[in-house]
Amino acid sequence: MRHSHKNHKNDWGRHDGFGPRGFGPGPFGPGPFGPPGRRGPRSGRSRGDVRTAILALLSEQPRHGYELIRAIEERSDGLWTPSPGSVYPTLQALEDEGLLTIANVEGRKTASLTDAGQEWVAAHADETTTVFDRPAGGDNAIALRDEMLALRDAAIHVARRHGSAERTDKAVQILATARKELYRLMADDD
């Protein structure tokens, strides 16, 4: 069964139902890995962190939404990739507060700090300079993310390969066992 998505563009130029990369439904659900707009594990960051990160990045140069998402992901070594659902509403809220302006630059809605935005960044320098710092255990989180993505890739290869039903059943068992072991690990912490 094929999924149908409207071909309607929202105010930020992306098609509804498709993240900023333009991915549609994949073989294991929507988007390249999980719901549209989320790539990879949750970062545990708050909406306040998204706000601070956006203001910090805009203090360097004007940027559009997709550039902000990529810059946050890059600065956090891939540990934090905010969804468009958190970035675009935050941009709108910051514009409403008078901390930034949004102008159409080369066909893209590009945000720039206002004088009030520059003043906010200067007054909150301690927050803006640490917003991209790696949380405690960050190296372990990167290793976990990398293994999770490698497992996903292996499962996709098995699913795409026209192998026997026995091989597919074995792959399902392996994944189910891994999932159960991870839940046991979480239960041990409780």
XYZ file of C-alpha atoms in Angstrom:
190
model
C 0.000 0.000 0.000
C 1.388 3.387 -0.928
C 1.225 6.337 1.396
C -0.198 9.499 -0.053
C 1.145 12.842 1.005
C -0.161 16.235 0.054
C 2.146 18.155 -2.180
C 1.484 21.305 -0.160
C 4.386 23.522 0.818
C 4.339 25.138 4.223
C 5.704 28.640 4.836
C 9.270 27.343 5.128
C 9.335 25.725 1.694
C 9.299 22.055 2.619
C 6.547 19.655 1.639
C 4.222 18.539 4.424
C 5.004 14.999 5.544
C 8.542 15.105 4.271
C 11.432 16.310 6.414
C 13.840 18.946 5.185
C 15.787 16.336 3.263
C 12.716 15.497 1.185
C 12.483 11.859 2.281
C 9.175 10.101 2.089
C 8.145 6.819 3.694
C 10.910 4.256 3.923
C 10.784 0.461 4.139
C 10.415 0.566 7.933
C 8.008 3.471 8.401
C 8.028 7.129 7.521
C 11.234 9.048 6.981
C 14.761 7.658 6.814
C 14.690 6.519 10.458
C 11.554 7.061 12.478
C 8.925 9.764 12.143
C 9.378 12.573 9.623
C 11.721 15.258 10.901
C 13.538 13.076 13.422
C 16.779 11.443 12.458
C 18.394 9.339 15.099
C 17.882 9.127 18.821
C 16.375 11.857 20.954
C 18.931 14.216 22.331
C 17.241 14.980 25.625
C 17.582 18.696 24.856
C 14.878 21.130 25.907
C 13.077 23.652 23.732
C 15.041 26.322 25.618
C 18.239 24.793 24.285
C 16.875 25.007 20.728
C 16.120 28.685 21.306
C 19.601 29.370 22.695
C 21.288 27.393 19.894
C 19.386 29.298 17.216
C 20.295 32.659 18.735
C 23.952 31.623 19.141
C 24.195 30.505 15.507
C 22.429 33.586 14.180
C 24.894 35.784 16.086
C 27.529 34.415 13.687
C 25.578 34.881 10.452
C 22.050 34.833 9.000
C 20.760 31.316 8.299
C 17.647 29.553 7.074
C 15.951 26.759 9.025
C 17.661 23.826 7.330
C 21.074 25.449 7.838
C 20.282 25.846 11.541
C 19.325 22.171 11.880
C 22.523 21.047 10.104
C 24.701 23.478 12.113
C 23.266 22.245 15.424
C 23.847 18.644 14.358
C 27.415 19.451 13.275
C 28.317 21.456 16.402
C 27.027 18.668 18.651
C 28.979 15.970 16.758
C 25.707 14.422 15.652
C 24.330 13.971 19.167
C 21.631 16.592 18.714
C 19.486 16.978 15.620
C 16.462 19.113 16.404
C 13.365 18.411 14.367
C 11.857 20.964 12.015
C 8.883 20.828 14.392
C 11.015 22.437 17.083
C 13.160 24.765 14.948
C 10.560 26.464 12.752
C 8.090 27.344 15.541
C 11.018 28.629 17.637
C 12.093 30.876 14.757
C 8.560 32.229 14.542
C 8.430 32.830 18.316
C 11.789 34.627 18.249
C 10.558 36.827 15.411
C 7.386 37.594 17.402
C 9.596 38.586 20.354
C 11.577 40.954 18.146
C 14.869 39.046 18.550
C 15.171 38.215 14.855
C 13.755 39.123 11.488
C 12.936 36.771 8.661
C 13.502 37.864 5.073
C 13.337 36.076 1.756
C 16.949 35.714 0.568
C 17.566 33.878 -2.706
C 14.214 32.118 -2.390
C 14.721 30.996 1.223
C 13.294 32.411 4.416
C 16.453 33.494 6.198
C 16.640 34.615 9.825
C 18.892 37.423 11.086
C 19.281 38.795 14.588
C 17.900 42.213 15.397
C 19.699 44.605 17.734
C 17.547 43.192 20.541
C 18.656 39.681 19.534
C 22.326 40.699 19.606
C 21.772 42.195 23.059
C 20.146 38.948 24.255
C 23.138 36.926 23.025
C 25.579 39.295 24.760
C 23.586 39.158 28.011
C 23.438 35.339 27.907
C 26.992 34.613 26.777
C 27.399 31.866 29.381
C 24.452 29.954 27.860
C 25.317 30.542 24.206
C 28.932 29.439 24.614
C 27.988 26.155 26.319
C 24.817 25.194 24.448
C 26.727 22.849 22.113
C 28.892 21.271 24.809
C 28.783 17.512 24.810
C 26.841 16.129 27.768
C 28.505 13.747 30.195
C 28.769 10.342 28.525
C 28.689 11.930 25.066
C 31.283 9.549 23.617
C 29.212 6.596 24.791
C 26.111 8.125 23.237
C 27.910 8.479 19.900
C 29.040 4.851 20.039
C 25.485 3.720 20.870
C 24.039 5.794 18.023
C 26.587 4.420 15.558
C 25.814 0.823 16.548
C 22.084 1.463 16.333
C 22.437 2.873 12.826
C 24.658 -0.036 11.787
C 22.038 -2.475 13.105
C 19.336 -0.657 11.146
C 21.440 -0.859 7.975
C 22.027 -4.585 8.473
C 18.292 -5.196 8.965
C 17.497 -3.233 5.797
C 20.002 -5.309 3.812
C 18.438 -8.534 5.076
C 14.925 -7.255 4.281
C 15.894 -6.204 0.744
C 17.747 -9.380 -0.051
C 15.573 -12.010 -1.651
C 16.545 -14.729 0.764
C 14.626 -17.575 2.238
C 11.778 -17.242 4.703
C 14.028 -19.071 7.168
C 16.700 -16.356 6.917
C 14.114 -13.592 7.414
C 12.622 -15.402 10.422
C 16.109 -15.734 11.934
C 16.717 -11.988 11.440
C 13.427 -11.209 13.202
C 14.466 -13.444 16.115
C 17.861 -11.743 16.397
C 16.270 -8.286 16.480
C 13.609 -9.361 18.990
C 16.296 -10.815 21.258
C 18.351 -7.625 21.075
C 15.283 -5.502 21.908
C 14.409 -7.702 24.893
C 17.992 -7.566 26.181
C 17.966 -3.768 25.991
C 14.736 -3.643 28.009
C 16.276 -6.013 30.563
C 19.239 -3.659 30.829
C 16.866 -0.759 31.526
C 14.973 -2.838 34.107
C 18.251 -3.574 35.909
C 18.655 0.189 36.495
C 15.271 0.472 38.213
